[in-house]
Amino acid sequence: MKTDKLLFGAAYYDEYLPYDRIETDMEMMKKAHMNVIRIAESTWSTWEPQDNVFDFTHLHRMLKASEKHGIQVIVGTPTYAVPAWLAAKYPDILAQTHNGQERYGRRQNMDIAHPMYLKHAERIIRKLMEEVRPYRHVIGFQLDNETKSYDTCSVYAQEKFRDYLKELFHGDLCALNHQFGLDYWSNRINSWEEFPDVRGTINGSLGAEYQKFQRRLVTDFLAWQSGIVREYARPDQFITQNFDYDWRGFSYGLQPEVNQWEAGKAVTVAGFDIYHPSAQDLTGKEISFGGAIARSIKKDNYLILETEAQGNHGWLPYPGQLRLQAFSHLASGSDSVMYWHWHSIHNAIESYWKGILSHNLKENAAYREVCRIGEEFERYGGHLKNLKKKAPAALLLSNEALTGLQWFAIHENLKYNDIVRWIYDALYELNIECDILSCDDIDLFSQYPLLIAPALYSISETVIDALRAYVEQGGHLFSTFKTAFADPMLKIYADDQPHRLTDVFGMTYDQFTDAVNVGLKDITFVIPYTADQKPGHDAADVEGNAIHTADASKSSVHYWMELLQPDTAETLASYAHPHWGAYAAVTYNRFGKGSAAYAGCYFDKSLLKELLRFLCKDADIPLPEAAFPVIIKRGVNEKGKEIIYLFNYSDEAQSVIWYGKDCVPLIGADVIDPANKGTVRNGDMVSIPGWDFVVLMNVDD
């Protein structure tokens, strides 16, 4: 979806405010150059205080006030938090989960498979759509809110699951028992009528299949909502959903409870909520990684529907960081920045998740910085919107692999998303931009010189064939431990590991163990630095173009190790251990016209960055001289001009030598040497103040 301007705004809740100040708020938003608000998704009980009794007073107040002040609106369907009367009328509308019956109080506690929930949800959606239909400044609709299945294990959900399995196995229970290995511990199912409650299963294949089915419930639910909304929406109005991520106290990794690539088919533009540490912990990694996933959903730009202003405890941004964060979203491909939320709330659980305005609802430091962001979005947005990005590397991610490593954990401190972020963060610090692909994106593999498959535990024969062809035809593949071990239903392949890829990687293994007091030795994947190049802030010590392996040989390997046995592969590193030293830890193999590297263990990020530098050079991917805390992001705007962002995620000013075509500074001209007469040329030094950035635009056609 192309936008005619950058969207800048916040979630706004007139119904939450302690007194009437809607005109004041709208005037303050206009002063901040904000042009959009998100409304309506959180207050079903306000719109329908009693069964079939509706009150849209606050809705129309917000719509009329925003229309008066020239502020556009995104309306959310309010189905993610059910009213008390609905839970009282149908007690089992509150989800039965693996942990038992939910109780009323928190949001997202209902059974999305419950027929009466769906009936009442449809009614409130239709009523809401009828109310907003006359307003021309409503530009789009948000389906629900960060939707999940909420682990529903109700009779309704499990009946649907049995129907799903019947269709999947064509009614053949023998095939199901064989595929899932249910003869083990007498778990065999001999009658569909006797199909047991899935909450008791100890079978990883059956349990993981139910989780896959729960993700399908989300896909179907959003498609169902989208169908209703489309009946009312104008052709010019978009439909979105605010997807989120694996949560570690902030947005962290691939969302385990939603297949976002499938669920995203229900929307016309992908929307995401990204939250991250700020202050001394701001790195931009979560913004960049989240943006890579967001771009992958529709293979297009996306909307940031929620991000923090002042945010959670400890997230209060340093002066300048709110602006740095906003432009970091644009640099990753977003066409919007919207805050959750406009005003801090005066009661309830999120009272201290602070919005732009603090509890006194007056102008403050955050608001003044928002004003600056809004003015710059308005001034430069024509150059920065609809930025198209093309990365040289891609990460291949999988919900099935994630689920598989939940059932068959590597280590309590090493989950699937940890492995994904281990690699993504290292690439980020090296300034190697990276896309995200799903296992359905096999037609896109060949677009990337370097394809990385982290812990692709569960993998289909189709994807294996695609990986083989990718390398054979000249691609460069990098995979890690626990790749190609089990099929899509978590049945372990019964041949040499990694399944049907032993010739591609030129090695195999049949033993693995915990890594205890293990390091790496005989490391050959380090490439020389030029005299003026500096590795990242935590990169391995380089002296005389050779890495000091003393530290690497001690305890640089953590949690997991596979004992690799090379055949045609070259050993890039072996284990430093008195008993495992004969085995390879990292291998590299030429196959067809391409190459395939394999890391059989999890090791220090400083060493990983050295390996990635080696692999990028092998794939002819240019290695930028600058490294974190300087981050470089690129894209091409709709006028065909390359836009380059130079970010500094640190307190200290940083200097970067510009290598490339002549550019003009769009933002940050004050840090360009006046002698250059407003042009940045190849070899020029660009200085970036702490927690600041420079935006350059290529002047050549």
XYZ file of C-alpha atoms in Angstrom:
701
model
C 0.000 0.000 0.000
C 1.334 3.423 -0.930
C 0.635 6.329 1.389
C 0.282 9.919 0.226
C 2.017 11.091 3.402
C 3.716 9.704 6.468
C 1.158 8.940 9.161
C 2.006 10.349 12.570
C -0.251 10.070 15.571
C -1.371 8.175 18.643
C -4.090 6.035 20.145
C -6.712 8.318 21.652
C -9.336 7.400 24.245
C -11.836 10.124 25.076
C -13.677 7.577 27.225
C -10.637 7.178 29.523
C -10.015 10.855 30.245
C -10.748 12.272 33.715
C -12.562 15.314 32.302
C -13.684 16.768 28.985
C -10.641 18.111 27.104
C -11.149 16.783 23.595
C -10.782 20.207 21.939
C -7.578 20.874 23.855
C -6.178 17.482 22.833
C -7.000 17.993 19.170
C -5.392 21.434 19.204
C -2.265 20.009 20.837
C -2.122 17.241 18.238
C -2.358 19.736 15.384
C 0.414 21.794 16.978
C 2.521 18.609 16.973
C 1.768 18.060 13.241
C -0.018 14.807 14.103
C -2.386 13.699 11.362
C -3.997 10.463 12.594
C -5.504 8.856 15.688
C -6.447 5.244 16.438
C -9.695 4.789 18.327
C -12.384 2.354 19.476
C -10.578 -1.003 19.784
C -10.516 -1.237 23.577
C -14.009 -0.397 24.795
C -16.682 -2.890 23.778
C -18.333 -2.407 27.181
C -18.593 1.348 26.475
C -20.152 0.877 23.042
C -22.482 -1.891 24.303
C -23.014 -1.413 28.062
C -25.840 -3.965 28.107
C -26.823 -6.783 25.795
C -28.115 -5.182 22.586
C -28.034 -1.684 24.119
C -25.585 0.628 22.353
C -24.038 3.975 23.217
C -21.592 5.516 20.747
C -21.421 8.945 22.366
C -17.649 8.914 22.857
C -17.112 7.475 19.370
C -18.931 10.346 17.692
C -17.227 12.923 19.928
C -13.837 11.650 18.736
C -14.898 11.409 15.111
C -16.461 14.883 15.000
C -13.600 16.567 16.843
C -10.934 14.915 14.664
C -12.880 15.824 11.522
C -13.075 19.455 12.649
C -9.307 19.598 13.199
C -8.317 17.762 9.997
C -7.023 14.637 11.753
C -7.607 11.277 10.086
C -8.839 8.212 11.979
C -8.183 4.480 12.101
C -11.071 2.637 13.763
C -10.414 -0.623 15.575
C -12.937 -3.392 16.121
C -13.387 -3.805 19.906
C -13.420 -7.587 20.128
C -10.294 -8.324 22.153
C -11.829 -7.433 25.532
C -15.321 -8.764 26.277
C -17.862 -6.902 28.459
C -18.832 -8.318 31.853
C -22.425 -8.932 30.843
C -21.309 -11.233 28.015
C -19.126 -13.321 30.340
C -21.976 -13.521 32.843
C -24.447 -14.619 30.176
C -22.134 -17.310 28.791
C -19.635 -18.330 31.514
C -17.837 -20.706 29.153
C -17.073 -17.826 26.811
C -14.013 -17.387 29.019
C -11.389 -19.697 27.583
C -10.582 -23.136 28.908
C -6.795 -23.329 28.577
C -3.993 -25.690 29.514
C -4.063 -23.937 32.885
C -7.809 -24.294 33.409
C -10.756 -21.900 33.256
C -10.064 -18.198 32.725
C -11.702 -15.679 35.063
C -13.176 -12.351 34.071
C -11.014 -9.271 34.430
C -8.082 -9.152 32.077
C -8.347 -8.698 28.331
C -7.831 -11.461 25.748
C -9.282 -14.149 27.996
C -12.092 -15.403 25.764
C -12.591 -18.397 23.517
C -12.426 -17.204 19.918
C -13.947 -20.529 18.823
C -17.080 -20.034 20.981
C -20.164 -19.602 18.730
C -21.840 -17.064 21.035
C -18.655 -14.997 21.265
C -18.534 -14.893 17.473
C -22.234 -14.021 17.259
C -21.931 -11.068 19.636
C -18.603 -9.985 18.156
C -20.170 -9.816 14.714
C -23.012 -7.704 16.055
C -20.747 -5.093 17.670
C -18.511 -4.963 14.585
C -21.493 -4.316 12.323
C -22.962 -1.716 14.664
C -19.610 0.071 14.866
C -19.134 0.017 11.103
C -22.597 1.481 10.583
C -21.779 4.311 12.982
C -18.470 5.255 11.318
C -19.597 4.797 7.718
C -20.573 8.485 7.148
C -17.164 9.869 8.175
C -14.934 10.448 5.152
C -11.811 11.079 7.250
C -11.787 7.477 8.501
C -8.912 6.098 6.425
C -8.775 2.510 7.631
C -9.779 -0.204 10.058
C -7.804 -2.282 12.513
C -9.024 -5.837 13.111
C -9.106 -6.712 16.816
C -5.854 -6.123 18.732
C -2.668 -8.232 18.887
C -4.864 -11.268 18.280
C -3.948 -14.743 19.565
C -5.870 -17.939 20.228
C -5.431 -17.318 23.969
C -4.661 -21.031 24.289
C -8.306 -21.979 23.881
C -8.798 -25.679 24.572
C -12.573 -25.532 24.809
C -14.915 -28.223 23.568
C -15.593 -25.979 20.571
C -11.901 -25.637 19.733
C -11.126 -29.322 20.237
C -14.085 -30.366 18.103
C -12.752 -28.134 15.346
C -9.313 -29.691 15.867
C -10.675 -33.200 15.385
C -12.383 -32.052 12.178
C -9.089 -30.487 11.091
C -7.245 -33.801 11.668
C -9.929 -35.790 9.888
C -9.473 -33.572 6.852
C -5.676 -33.636 7.134
C -5.518 -37.448 7.306
C -8.587 -38.114 5.154
C -10.283 -39.763 8.130
C -7.533 -42.399 8.428
C -6.698 -42.859 12.119
C -4.011 -45.419 11.297
C -2.183 -42.789 9.263
C -2.506 -40.299 12.138
C -1.210 -42.819 14.681
C 1.740 -43.677 12.463
C 2.660 -40.102 11.620
C 2.493 -38.939 15.231
C 3.975 -42.103 16.739
C 1.028 -42.592 19.067
C 1.804 -46.248 19.743
C 4.407 -44.926 22.171
C 3.243 -45.297 25.794
C -0.061 -46.672 24.515
C -1.259 -43.292 23.247
C -2.780 -44.895 20.160
C -6.209 -43.515 19.214
C -8.533 -46.118 17.721
C -11.759 -44.128 17.485
C -12.517 -40.527 16.612
C -15.209 -40.603 19.297
C -12.562 -41.478 21.912
C -10.161 -38.742 20.845
C -8.638 -37.519 24.118
C -8.396 -33.984 25.471
C -5.250 -32.534 23.870
C -4.261 -30.850 27.142
C -3.041 -34.164 28.473
C -0.864 -35.206 25.561
C 2.814 -35.939 26.048
C 3.280 -36.473 22.318
C 5.207 -33.602 20.753
C 3.808 -34.170 17.270
C 0.180 -34.105 18.410
C 0.790 -31.229 20.811
C 2.617 -29.163 18.200
C -0.103 -29.880 15.646
C -2.655 -28.466 18.080
C -0.547 -25.320 18.413
C -0.438 -25.092 14.611
C -4.224 -25.469 14.634
C -4.507 -22.693 17.244
C -2.531 -20.435 14.905
C -5.002 -21.383 12.190
C -7.848 -20.293 14.482
C -6.264 -16.837 14.536
C -5.912 -16.821 10.748
C -9.556 -17.806 10.321
C -10.746 -15.332 12.958
C -9.020 -12.379 11.307
C -10.214 -13.448 7.858
C -13.761 -13.642 9.250
C -13.511 -10.145 10.740
C -11.987 -8.798 7.552
C -14.916 -10.191 5.557
C -17.381 -8.301 7.748
C -15.425 -5.045 7.618
C -15.053 -5.258 3.825
C -18.848 -5.208 3.500
C -18.804 -1.637 4.839
C -15.380 -0.244 3.920
C -14.880 2.085 0.980
C -12.339 1.089 -1.700
C -9.943 3.781 -0.455
C -9.997 2.541 3.171
C -7.334 0.052 4.244
C -7.652 -2.911 6.602
C -4.844 -3.723 8.995
C -4.027 -5.606 12.196
C -1.572 -4.670 14.877
C 0.528 -7.815 14.978
C 3.109 -8.160 17.713
C 6.134 -10.292 18.610
C 7.469 -12.806 21.069
C 7.577 -10.845 24.318
C 10.567 -10.715 26.681
C 9.469 -7.583 28.503
C 9.740 -5.931 25.050
C 9.291 -6.989 21.413
C 11.833 -9.745 20.859
C 11.270 -12.398 18.206
C 8.907 -14.246 15.891
C 5.434 -14.442 17.418
C 4.911 -18.104 18.439
C 1.096 -17.962 18.624
C 0.296 -16.571 15.168
C 1.354 -17.534 11.671
C 1.573 -13.907 10.641
C 2.256 -14.695 6.997
C -1.045 -16.589 6.779
C -2.981 -14.232 9.055
C -1.671 -11.278 7.068
C -3.701 -12.363 4.048
C -6.740 -10.851 5.769
C -5.337 -7.309 5.659
C -4.400 -4.864 2.926
C -1.448 -3.424 4.851
C 0.531 -5.032 7.653
C 0.481 -3.229 10.976
C 2.766 -3.914 13.929
C 3.364 -2.890 17.529
C 7.047 -2.546 18.452
C 8.182 -1.824 22.012
C 11.810 -1.767 23.084
C 14.206 -0.602 25.802
C 15.287 3.025 25.696
C 17.720 5.278 27.572
C 21.072 3.507 28.011
C 19.661 0.294 26.489
C 18.482 1.741 23.171
C 20.191 -0.073 20.295
C 17.627 0.056 17.485
C 17.777 -3.737 17.162
C 14.151 -4.383 18.049
C 12.999 -1.665 15.641
C 15.099 -3.139 12.839
C 14.249 -6.786 13.495
C 10.564 -5.987 13.966
C 10.612 -4.045 10.726
C 12.157 -6.975 8.846
C 9.304 -9.230 9.971
C 6.753 -6.505 9.204
C 8.073 -6.080 5.648
C 7.879 -9.825 5.106
C 4.144 -10.144 5.760
C 2.933 -8.374 2.612
C 6.373 -7.954 0.964
C 5.732 -4.244 1.224
C 5.880 -1.256 3.531
C 3.989 -1.456 6.798
C 2.475 0.672 9.542
C 3.728 1.048 13.086
C 0.402 1.248 14.899
C 1.869 1.249 18.391
C 5.212 2.172 19.832
C 6.249 3.862 23.039
C 6.491 7.530 23.890
C 7.513 7.633 27.541
C 6.471 4.029 27.966
C 7.103 1.485 30.684
C 9.276 1.863 33.787
C 12.883 2.456 32.802
C 12.007 3.362 29.209
C 11.958 7.148 29.564
C 13.965 8.207 26.501
C 16.965 10.460 26.741
C 16.548 13.822 24.981
C 16.678 13.141 21.246
C 15.935 9.424 21.494
C 12.230 9.723 20.712
C 13.176 11.384 17.427
C 15.917 8.810 16.782
C 13.408 6.012 17.346
C 10.790 7.559 15.046
C 13.169 7.856 12.105
C 14.539 4.367 12.822
C 11.052 3.035 12.063
C 10.971 4.902 8.743
C 14.435 3.606 7.830
C 13.198 0.028 8.275
C 10.253 0.524 5.914
C 7.416 1.889 8.029
C 5.140 4.590 6.667
C 3.888 5.590 10.091
C 4.743 6.139 13.716
C 1.831 6.000 16.138
C 2.222 6.079 19.882
C 0.420 4.105 22.497
C -0.843 6.389 23.623
C -1.666 10.124 23.638
C -2.302 10.579 27.335
C -1.241 8.673 30.425
C -4.122 6.810 32.057
C -5.264 7.668 35.567
C -6.395 4.228 36.713
C -6.342 0.515 35.795
C -3.424 -1.796 35.090
C -1.601 0.381 32.528
C -1.653 3.601 34.563
C 2.129 3.745 34.539
C 2.618 2.848 30.892
C 2.950 6.525 30.104
C 1.797 8.162 26.911
C 3.067 11.323 25.252
C 1.417 13.446 27.913
C 2.029 12.683 31.561
C -0.751 12.458 34.141
C -1.085 16.233 34.388
C -1.933 16.296 30.663
C 0.282 19.326 29.988
C 3.040 19.998 27.471
C 6.266 18.292 28.520
C 9.660 17.295 27.126
C 8.215 14.274 25.291
C 5.489 16.378 23.700
C 7.967 19.027 22.565
C 10.106 16.362 20.915
C 6.998 14.908 19.260
C 6.328 18.381 17.856
C 9.765 18.378 16.252
C 9.255 14.872 14.827
C 5.881 15.848 13.387
C 7.306 18.977 11.764
C 10.128 16.966 10.159
C 7.747 14.211 9.005
C 5.647 16.899 7.342
C 8.637 18.663 5.786
C 10.618 15.652 4.559
C 7.930 12.988 4.285
C 7.657 13.336 0.515
C 11.202 11.992 0.251
C 10.935 9.371 3.002
C 7.558 7.674 2.509
C 7.068 4.364 0.698
C 10.773 3.535 1.003
C 11.631 0.323 -0.831
C 14.350 -1.808 0.690
C 16.415 -4.616 -0.773
C 18.688 -6.452 1.614
C 21.622 -8.672 0.576
C 20.835 -11.336 3.184
C 17.686 -13.075 4.415
C 16.779 -15.104 7.477
C 14.464 -18.065 6.894
C 12.061 -18.357 9.849
C 9.436 -20.934 10.773
C 6.618 -21.155 13.298
C 6.886 -24.948 13.109
C 10.585 -24.894 13.993
C 9.823 -22.553 16.894
C 7.111 -24.898 18.194
C 9.346 -27.922 17.721
C 12.048 -26.399 19.900
C 9.441 -25.619 22.548
C 8.573 -29.315 22.742
C 12.157 -30.518 22.393
C 14.111 -27.761 24.071
C 17.837 -27.306 23.504
C 18.449 -25.531 26.790
C 16.369 -23.380 29.126
C 18.520 -20.390 28.152
C 18.523 -21.056 24.411
C 15.153 -20.889 22.695
C 14.411 -20.550 19.009
C 14.075 -16.775 19.083
C 17.356 -16.500 20.985
C 19.091 -18.225 18.081
C 17.307 -16.012 15.546
C 18.273 -12.844 17.405
C 21.837 -14.132 17.934
C 22.311 -14.058 14.179
C 20.144 -11.053 13.348
C 21.779 -8.875 15.994
C 25.262 -9.796 14.780
C 24.329 -8.862 11.200
C 22.791 -5.636 12.479
C 25.948 -4.656 14.331
C 27.965 -5.309 11.167
C 25.576 -3.119 9.126
C 24.469 -6.007 6.913
C 20.789 -5.341 6.277
C 18.638 -8.437 6.405
C 15.156 -9.459 5.266
C 12.930 -12.142 6.776
C 11.440 -14.980 4.718
C 8.951 -17.689 5.593
C 9.202 -21.272 4.395
C 6.529 -20.441 1.809
C 8.862 -17.914 0.180
C 11.003 -20.441 -1.678
C 10.564 -18.518 -4.946
C 12.416 -15.598 -3.339
C 15.509 -17.512 -2.180
C 17.490 -16.751 -5.316
C 17.152 -12.983 -4.771
C 19.586 -13.138 -1.850
C 23.330 -13.772 -2.110
C 23.265 -15.051 1.486
C 20.417 -17.131 2.937
C 20.519 -18.004 6.631
C 18.441 -20.786 8.201
C 18.789 -20.623 11.992
C 17.730 -23.803 13.823
C 15.276 -24.830 11.104
C 14.376 -27.897 13.157
C 11.111 -28.741 11.413
C 11.405 -28.689 7.638
C 9.483 -30.076 4.685
C 10.912 -31.931 1.718
C 9.766 -29.005 -0.444
C 11.914 -26.546 1.488
C 14.857 -28.978 1.480
C 14.592 -29.249 -2.301
C 14.538 -25.450 -2.521
C 17.617 -25.097 -0.307
C 19.495 -27.684 -2.349
C 18.611 -25.901 -5.580
C 19.534 -22.519 -4.099
C 23.067 -23.653 -3.265
C 23.491 -25.714 -6.427
C 22.627 -22.672 -8.547
C 25.146 -20.426 -6.797
C 23.581 -19.314 -3.530
C 25.407 -19.151 -0.220
C 23.627 -20.905 2.649
C 24.400 -20.671 6.343
C 22.586 -22.950 8.768
C 22.973 -23.653 12.436
C 22.594 -26.616 14.738
C 19.154 -28.253 14.902
C 18.455 -27.671 11.208
C 16.677 -30.293 9.078
C 16.133 -32.701 11.949
C 12.373 -33.357 11.840
C 9.509 -33.191 9.364
C 6.675 -30.607 9.603
C 4.883 -32.789 12.167
C 8.023 -33.174 14.295
C 8.700 -36.772 13.294
C 12.486 -37.102 13.324
C 13.968 -38.050 9.979
C 15.491 -41.519 10.100
C 18.513 -40.931 7.856
C 21.787 -39.082 8.387
C 21.476 -35.586 9.800
C 20.938 -32.958 8.532
C 18.252 -34.690 6.476
C 19.045 -34.822 2.739
C 21.535 -32.008 3.165
C 24.642 -33.947 4.190
C 26.126 -33.590 0.710
C 25.208 -29.897 0.572
C 27.001 -29.235 3.872
C 29.636 -31.909 3.215
C 29.318 -33.309 6.744
C 27.070 -35.237 9.086
C 26.758 -35.967 12.807
C 24.980 -38.414 15.069
C 26.075 -37.194 18.511
C 25.347 -34.009 20.413
C 25.581 -32.855 23.995
C 25.576 -29.878 26.349
C 28.564 -27.591 25.987
C 30.448 -27.509 29.288
C 33.870 -25.846 29.404
C 34.143 -25.975 25.618
C 35.736 -23.453 23.296
C 36.767 -23.179 19.658
C 40.220 -23.812 18.218
C 41.913 -23.813 14.818
C 39.665 -20.968 13.695
C 40.128 -20.167 10.012
C 37.070 -18.015 9.298
C 38.616 -14.697 10.370
C 39.297 -12.338 7.466
C 41.802 -9.472 7.617
C 40.780 -5.922 8.380
C 42.242 -3.040 6.427
C 44.364 -0.577 8.333
C 41.509 1.884 8.932
C 38.719 -0.591 9.606
C 37.499 -1.169 13.117
C 35.368 -4.099 14.226
C 32.215 -3.539 16.262
C 32.389 -2.505 19.885
C 32.389 -6.087 21.168
C 34.131 -7.733 18.223
C 36.947 -10.183 18.858
C 40.377 -8.653 19.400
C 42.226 -8.386 16.115
C 45.985 -7.884 15.972
C 48.255 -8.485 13.009
C 45.195 -9.648 10.998
C 44.825 -12.719 13.201
C 42.324 -13.342 15.955
C 43.521 -14.090 19.445
C 42.133 -17.563 19.980
C 43.208 -17.892 23.602
C 39.855 -16.685 24.914
C 37.935 -18.529 22.185
C 39.579 -21.788 23.228
C 38.283 -21.623 26.786
C 34.515 -21.261 27.162
C 33.235 -19.568 24.023
C 30.749 -22.386 23.236
C 27.525 -22.388 25.232
C 24.532 -24.657 25.869
C 24.661 -26.968 22.818
C 27.139 -28.697 20.538
C 26.859 -31.165 17.678
C 29.922 -33.298 16.942
C 30.337 -32.657 13.218
C 32.109 -35.183 11.002
C 33.295 -33.488 7.783
C 33.376 -35.380 4.506
C 33.938 -32.923 1.674
C 33.568 -29.930 3.969
C 36.395 -27.749 5.196
C 36.642 -27.355 8.964
C 36.483 -23.668 9.888
C 36.733 -24.338 13.624
C 37.046 -27.358 15.904
C 36.113 -27.851 19.524
C 38.697 -26.943 22.132
C 38.078 -29.766 24.585
C 40.133 -32.729 25.788
C 37.559 -35.263 24.553
C 35.639 -33.496 21.771
C 38.631 -31.859 20.103
C 38.634 -34.250 17.151
C 35.255 -32.988 15.956
C 34.441 -29.992 13.808
C 32.314 -27.181 15.234
C 31.920 -25.051 12.093
C 32.170 -26.315 8.513
C 32.153 -24.865 5.011
C 31.472 -26.750 1.801
C 31.394 -26.015 -1.908
C 28.332 -27.547 -3.543
C 27.378 -26.995 -7.157
C 27.985 -23.330 -7.947
C 27.447 -22.201 -4.354
C 28.513 -22.880 -0.807
C 27.016 -24.026 2.487
C 28.321 -23.315 5.979
C 27.083 -24.974 9.148
C 27.587 -23.991 12.789
C 27.124 -26.997 15.042
C 27.126 -24.954 18.240
C 26.133 -21.679 19.864
C 29.150 -19.494 20.559
C 30.129 -15.970 21.525
C 28.692 -13.224 19.356
C 32.111 -11.711 18.760
C 33.146 -14.928 16.991
C 29.820 -15.138 15.187
C 30.412 -11.695 13.721
C 33.777 -12.858 12.407
C 32.092 -15.868 10.795
C 29.421 -13.658 9.229
C 32.087 -11.332 7.832
C 33.716 -14.383 6.242
C 30.409 -15.570 4.767
C 29.482 -12.119 3.474
C 32.820 -11.823 1.721
C 32.289 -15.292 0.216
C 28.886 -14.130 -1.073
C 30.344 -10.901 -2.473
C 28.342 -8.791 -0.030
C 30.190 -5.521 0.668
C 31.303 -5.173 4.270
C 30.676 -1.635 5.521
C 33.483 -0.050 7.421
C 31.148 1.439 10.012
C 29.788 -0.812 12.737
C 27.550 -0.449 15.765
C 26.879 1.999 17.421
C 26.748 3.580 13.954
C 23.969 1.912 11.966
C 23.410 2.473 8.245
C 20.002 1.907 6.636
C 19.217 2.296 2.947
C 16.228 2.327 0.641
C 14.925 3.817 -2.578
C 12.097 6.322 -2.429
C 9.240 6.537 -4.901
C 11.170 9.140 -6.903
C 13.946 6.624 -7.501
C 16.414 8.343 -5.172
C 18.453 6.355 -2.691
C 17.875 7.443 0.907
C 20.625 6.675 3.428
C 20.150 6.929 7.180
C 23.213 7.158 9.417
C 22.215 6.529 13.047
C 24.278 6.891 16.201
C 22.973 4.740 19.051
C 25.384 6.020 21.697
C 26.169 8.954 23.954
C 29.387 9.788 22.131
C 29.609 11.572 18.790
C 30.658 9.247 15.963
C 32.426 9.958 12.685
C 31.795 8.003 9.500
C 33.619 8.157 6.188
C 31.086 8.282 3.372
C 31.804 5.854 0.564
C 29.486 6.234 -2.382
C 27.902 8.616 -4.836
C 27.391 12.300 -4.116
C 24.554 12.967 -1.683
C 22.753 15.932 -0.210
C 21.818 15.940 3.469
C 18.056 16.025 3.984
C 18.319 16.000 7.767
C 21.466 16.804 9.702
C 22.919 19.398 7.319
C 24.296 21.250 10.330
C 26.885 18.490 10.869
C 28.147 18.578 7.272
C 31.359 20.496 6.620
C 30.312 23.902 5.182
C 33.237 23.693 2.759
C 31.355 20.925 0.949
C 28.634 23.418 -0.056
C 25.872 21.095 1.029
C 27.111 17.979 -0.772
C 28.577 14.825 0.750
C 31.132 13.270 -1.584
C 33.030 9.991 -1.592
C 35.637 10.050 1.161
C 34.010 12.867 3.150
C 33.784 12.546 6.918
C 30.293 12.780 8.407
C 29.985 13.450 12.136
C 26.880 12.277 14.020
C 26.164 13.630 17.514
C 25.184 11.262 20.294
C 21.674 9.766 19.957
C 21.226 11.533 16.641
C 21.188 10.768 12.931
C 21.813 12.117 9.453
C 19.655 11.446 6.393
C 21.323 11.641 2.983
C 19.744 11.515 -0.464
C 21.603 10.453 -3.578
C 21.651 13.241 -6.142
C 22.321 11.032 -9.190
C 19.504 9.670 -11.316
